[in-house]
């Protein structure tokens, strides 16, 4: 398949990343099907896309015609078979749990046309392991976006052990057609490149506060004004979702060892369902 053959993109998962990726694909002119397991979740994702497109139009980042065309090209769907029956590419952005993802990939493999490329937006899980539950591991790679997808330029394109070069080349071309900058990650290691650096930074920040070496304000000022990140470590956790950070860390801890042990402060935030912006409260309040 060539880039010009791609018309229909299905995004599985209408959560923070899923609806953001669907929006990016719609803005690039593709027909997009946004699928989740319940009507209410898909509708919520669709509403979030509308909100974001309105913001972009208000700020003249896109024109009103562009906004209207993008929202019209997104079709919310619940039935998996209907969602993928004409998909050229499926971008999967469902919950970060290996077992659930494997079940979905098995179902997807049976439902999708043979030509369909599978690209996982997983933040850290093994692309190789996920690809092995399908009969098309050579047509399977990682396509990792950053939060918020509409504002972040980078996309990691990750090779699994079985991925064909044509697949990663095509997915990198697709990312470019979205207006993004793809970076090839040649080895399928937990956290890939960005999260292998960023997630331990956020975890270390939590350990420092938990052990009373520093306050949240001190850590965030430092990460912003000295290390020059666009957000402080705790602001970033709230932006990405503290639950997502913990999922990545748990996996890195399991596979890579004790250096990645999650801080109890992060665990507490997740136990209290203080995930960040999406729940209205995290390390900061958003209500
Ligand atoms: N669509 C449209 N507008 C949006 C939006 C969206 N999805 N999300 C926020 N906005 C709007 C806000 O409502 C706000 O609007 P107003 O100006 O009307 O108030 C505006 O954008 C925010 O603008 P700011 O001036 O606060 O910030 P900015 O535009 O200068 O930059 C940012 C925002 C691009 C997110 C910047 O802060 C940034 O780069 N932060 C770091 C993000 C990052 O590193 N993400 C990656 C995390 S790691 C990850 O995601 C991987 C993983 O697997 C865990």
PDB file of C-alpha atoms and ligand atoms in Angstrom, residues 17 19-20 23 48 51-53 55-56 58-59 61 96 121-124 144-152 156 194-195 198-199 202 229-231 236 239-241 244-245 248 277, ligand 1:
ATOM      1  CA  UNK A  17      -5.368  10.189  22.936  1.00  0.00           C
ATOM      2  CA  UNK A  19     -10.074  11.506  20.036  1.00  0.00           C
ATOM      3  CA  UNK A  20      -6.992  13.691  19.613  1.00  0.00           C
ATOM      4  CA  UNK A  23      -8.986  14.934  15.099  1.00  0.00           C
ATOM      5  CA  UNK A  48     -14.074  16.828  22.586  1.00  0.00           C
ATOM      6  CA  UNK A  51     -14.489  21.599  21.261  1.00  0.00           C
ATOM      7  CA  UNK A  52     -10.883  21.464  20.093  1.00  0.00           C
ATOM      8  CA  UNK A  53     -11.728  22.335  16.465  1.00  0.00           C
ATOM      9  CA  UNK A  55     -10.800  26.497  19.746  1.00  0.00           C
ATOM     10  CA  UNK A  56      -8.504  26.212  16.747  1.00  0.00           C
ATOM     11  CA  UNK A  58     -11.529  30.812  17.163  1.00  0.00           C
ATOM     12  CA  UNK A  59      -7.773  31.388  17.139  1.00  0.00           C
ATOM     13  CA  UNK A  61      -5.284  28.362  13.396  1.00  0.00           C
ATOM     14  CA  UNK A  96      -2.806   0.427  28.389  1.00  0.00           C
ATOM     15  CA  UNK A 121      -0.411   4.193  20.107  1.00  0.00           C
ATOM     16  CA  UNK A 122       0.776   2.290  23.185  1.00  0.00           C
ATOM     17  CA  UNK A 123       3.030   4.412  25.413  1.00  0.00           C
ATOM     18  CA  UNK A 124       5.323   1.574  26.381  1.00  0.00           C
ATOM     19  CA  UNK A 144       3.006   6.882  19.373  1.00  0.00           C
ATOM     20  CA  UNK A 145       1.502  10.357  19.592  1.00  0.00           C
ATOM     21  CA  UNK A 146       1.964  12.852  22.411  1.00  0.00           C
ATOM     22  CA  UNK A 147      -0.608  14.652  24.466  1.00  0.00           C
ATOM     23  CA  UNK A 148      -2.325  16.773  23.242  1.00  0.00           C
ATOM     24  CA  UNK A 149      -1.968  15.212  19.745  1.00  0.00           C
ATOM     25  CA  UNK A 150      -3.270  18.289  17.933  1.00  0.00           C
ATOM     26  CA  UNK A 151      -0.564  20.477  19.489  1.00  0.00           C
ATOM     27  CA  UNK A 152       2.399  18.099  19.727  1.00  0.00           C
ATOM     28  CA  UNK A 156       7.407   7.883  17.422  1.00  0.00           C
ATOM     29  CA  UNK A 194      10.411   9.630  25.033  1.00  0.00           C
ATOM     30  CA  UNK A 195       8.747   7.831  27.915  1.00  0.00           C
ATOM     31  CA  UNK A 198      10.128  11.546  30.683  1.00  0.00           C
ATOM     32  CA  UNK A 199       8.345   9.013  32.877  1.00  0.00           C
ATOM     33  CA  UNK A 202       8.056  12.481  36.625  1.00  0.00           C
ATOM     34  CA  UNK A 229      10.562  21.863  29.584  1.00  0.00           C
ATOM     35  CA  UNK A 230       7.342  23.584  28.451  1.00  0.00           C
ATOM     36  CA  UNK A 231       5.610  22.350  31.616  1.00  0.00           C
ATOM     37  CA  UNK A 236       3.008  17.352  32.730  1.00  0.00           C
ATOM     38  CA  UNK A 239      -1.629  16.875  31.337  1.00  0.00           C
ATOM     39  CA  UNK A 240      -0.759  13.311  30.293  1.00  0.00           C
ATOM     40  CA  UNK A 241      -2.807  11.650  33.051  1.00  0.00           C
ATOM     41  CA  UNK A 244      -1.155   6.761  32.195  1.00  0.00           C
ATOM     42  CA  UNK A 245       2.192   7.595  33.826  1.00  0.00           C
ATOM     43  CA  UNK A 248       3.971   3.029  31.897  1.00  0.00           C
ATOM     44  CA  UNK A 277      -6.887  17.632  33.849  1.00  0.00           C
TER      45      UNK A 277
HETATM   46  N1  LIG B   1      -7.135  21.536  21.221  1.00  0.00           N
HETATM   47  C1  LIG B   1      -7.234  22.878  21.073  1.00  0.00           C
HETATM   48  N2  LIG B   1      -6.851  23.741  22.026  1.00  0.00           N
HETATM   49  C2  LIG B   1      -6.379  23.212  23.170  1.00  0.00           C
HETATM   50  C3  LIG B   1      -6.244  21.835  23.388  1.00  0.00           C
HETATM   51  C4  LIG B   1      -6.662  20.976  22.351  1.00  0.00           C
HETATM   52  N3  LIG B   1      -6.584  19.648  22.471  1.00  0.00           N
HETATM   53  N4  LIG B   1      -5.739  21.614  24.626  1.00  0.00           N
HETATM   54  C5  LIG B   1      -5.559  22.820  25.158  1.00  0.00           C
HETATM   55  N5  LIG B   1      -5.948  23.783  24.292  1.00  0.00           N
HETATM   56  C6  LIG B   1      -5.977  25.194  24.488  1.00  0.00           C
HETATM   57  C7  LIG B   1      -6.311  25.589  25.908  1.00  0.00           C
HETATM   58  O1  LIG B   1      -7.682  25.568  26.160  1.00  0.00           O
HETATM   59  C8  LIG B   1      -5.756  26.989  25.947  1.00  0.00           C
HETATM   60  O2  LIG B   1      -6.682  27.849  25.300  1.00  0.00           O
HETATM   61  P1  LIG B   1      -6.838  29.404  25.694  1.00  0.00           P
HETATM   62  O3  LIG B   1      -5.619  30.083  25.138  1.00  0.00           O
HETATM   63  O4  LIG B   1      -8.089  29.851  24.990  1.00  0.00           O
HETATM   64  O5  LIG B   1      -6.943  29.468  27.177  1.00  0.00           O
HETATM   65  C9  LIG B   1      -4.502  26.826  25.095  1.00  0.00           C
HETATM   66  O6  LIG B   1      -4.676  25.706  24.262  1.00  0.00           O
HETATM   67  C10 LIG B   1      -3.317  26.501  25.974  1.00  0.00           C
HETATM   68  O7  LIG B   1      -2.422  27.305  25.590  1.00  0.00           O
HETATM   69  P2  LIG B   1      -1.195  27.655  26.558  1.00  0.00           P
HETATM   70  O8  LIG B   1      -0.861  29.060  26.279  1.00  0.00           O
HETATM   71  O9  LIG B   1      -1.453  27.266  27.947  1.00  0.00           O
HETATM   72  O10 LIG B   1      -0.111  26.686  26.123  1.00  0.00           O
HETATM   73  P3  LIG B   1       0.620  26.599  24.724  1.00  0.00           P
HETATM   74  O11 LIG B   1      -0.350  26.665  23.611  1.00  0.00           O
HETATM   75  O12 LIG B   1       1.741  27.558  24.710  1.00  0.00           O
HETATM   76  O13 LIG B   1       1.214  25.121  24.813  1.00  0.00           O
HETATM   77  C11 LIG B   1       1.299  22.811  25.074  1.00  0.00           C
HETATM   78  C12 LIG B   1       0.444  24.059  25.209  1.00  0.00           C
HETATM   79  C13 LIG B   1       1.604  22.565  23.583  1.00  0.00           C
HETATM   80  C14 LIG B   1       0.503  21.636  25.615  1.00  0.00           C
HETATM   81  C15 LIG B   1       2.661  23.030  25.822  1.00  0.00           C
HETATM   82  O14 LIG B   1       2.381  23.393  27.149  1.00  0.00           O
HETATM   83  C16 LIG B   1       3.497  21.769  25.820  1.00  0.00           C
HETATM   84  O15 LIG B   1       4.198  21.491  24.860  1.00  0.00           O
HETATM   85  N6  LIG B   1       3.464  21.022  26.938  1.00  0.00           N
HETATM   86  C17 LIG B   1       4.201  19.760  27.039  1.00  0.00           C
HETATM   87  C18 LIG B   1       3.328  18.664  26.562  1.00  0.00           C
HETATM   88  C19 LIG B   1       4.103  17.377  26.444  1.00  0.00           C
HETATM   89  O16 LIG B   1       5.288  17.268  26.655  1.00  0.00           O
HETATM   90  N7  LIG B   1       3.360  16.344  26.057  1.00  0.00           N
HETATM   91  C20 LIG B   1       3.918  15.021  25.927  1.00  0.00           C
HETATM   92  C21 LIG B   1       3.770  14.298  27.206  1.00  0.00           C
HETATM   93  S1  LIG B   1       4.357  12.637  27.116  1.00  0.00           S
HETATM   94  C22 LIG B   1       3.123  11.821  26.337  1.00  0.00           C
HETATM   95  O17 LIG B   1       2.091  12.296  25.982  1.00  0.00           O
HETATM   96  C23 LIG B   1       3.459  10.444  26.021  1.00  0.00           C
HETATM   97  C24 LIG B   1       2.860   9.381  26.781  1.00  0.00           C
HETATM   98  O18 LIG B   1       2.699   8.312  26.213  1.00  0.00           O
HETATM   99  C25 LIG B   1       2.629   9.461  28.228  1.00  0.00           C
END
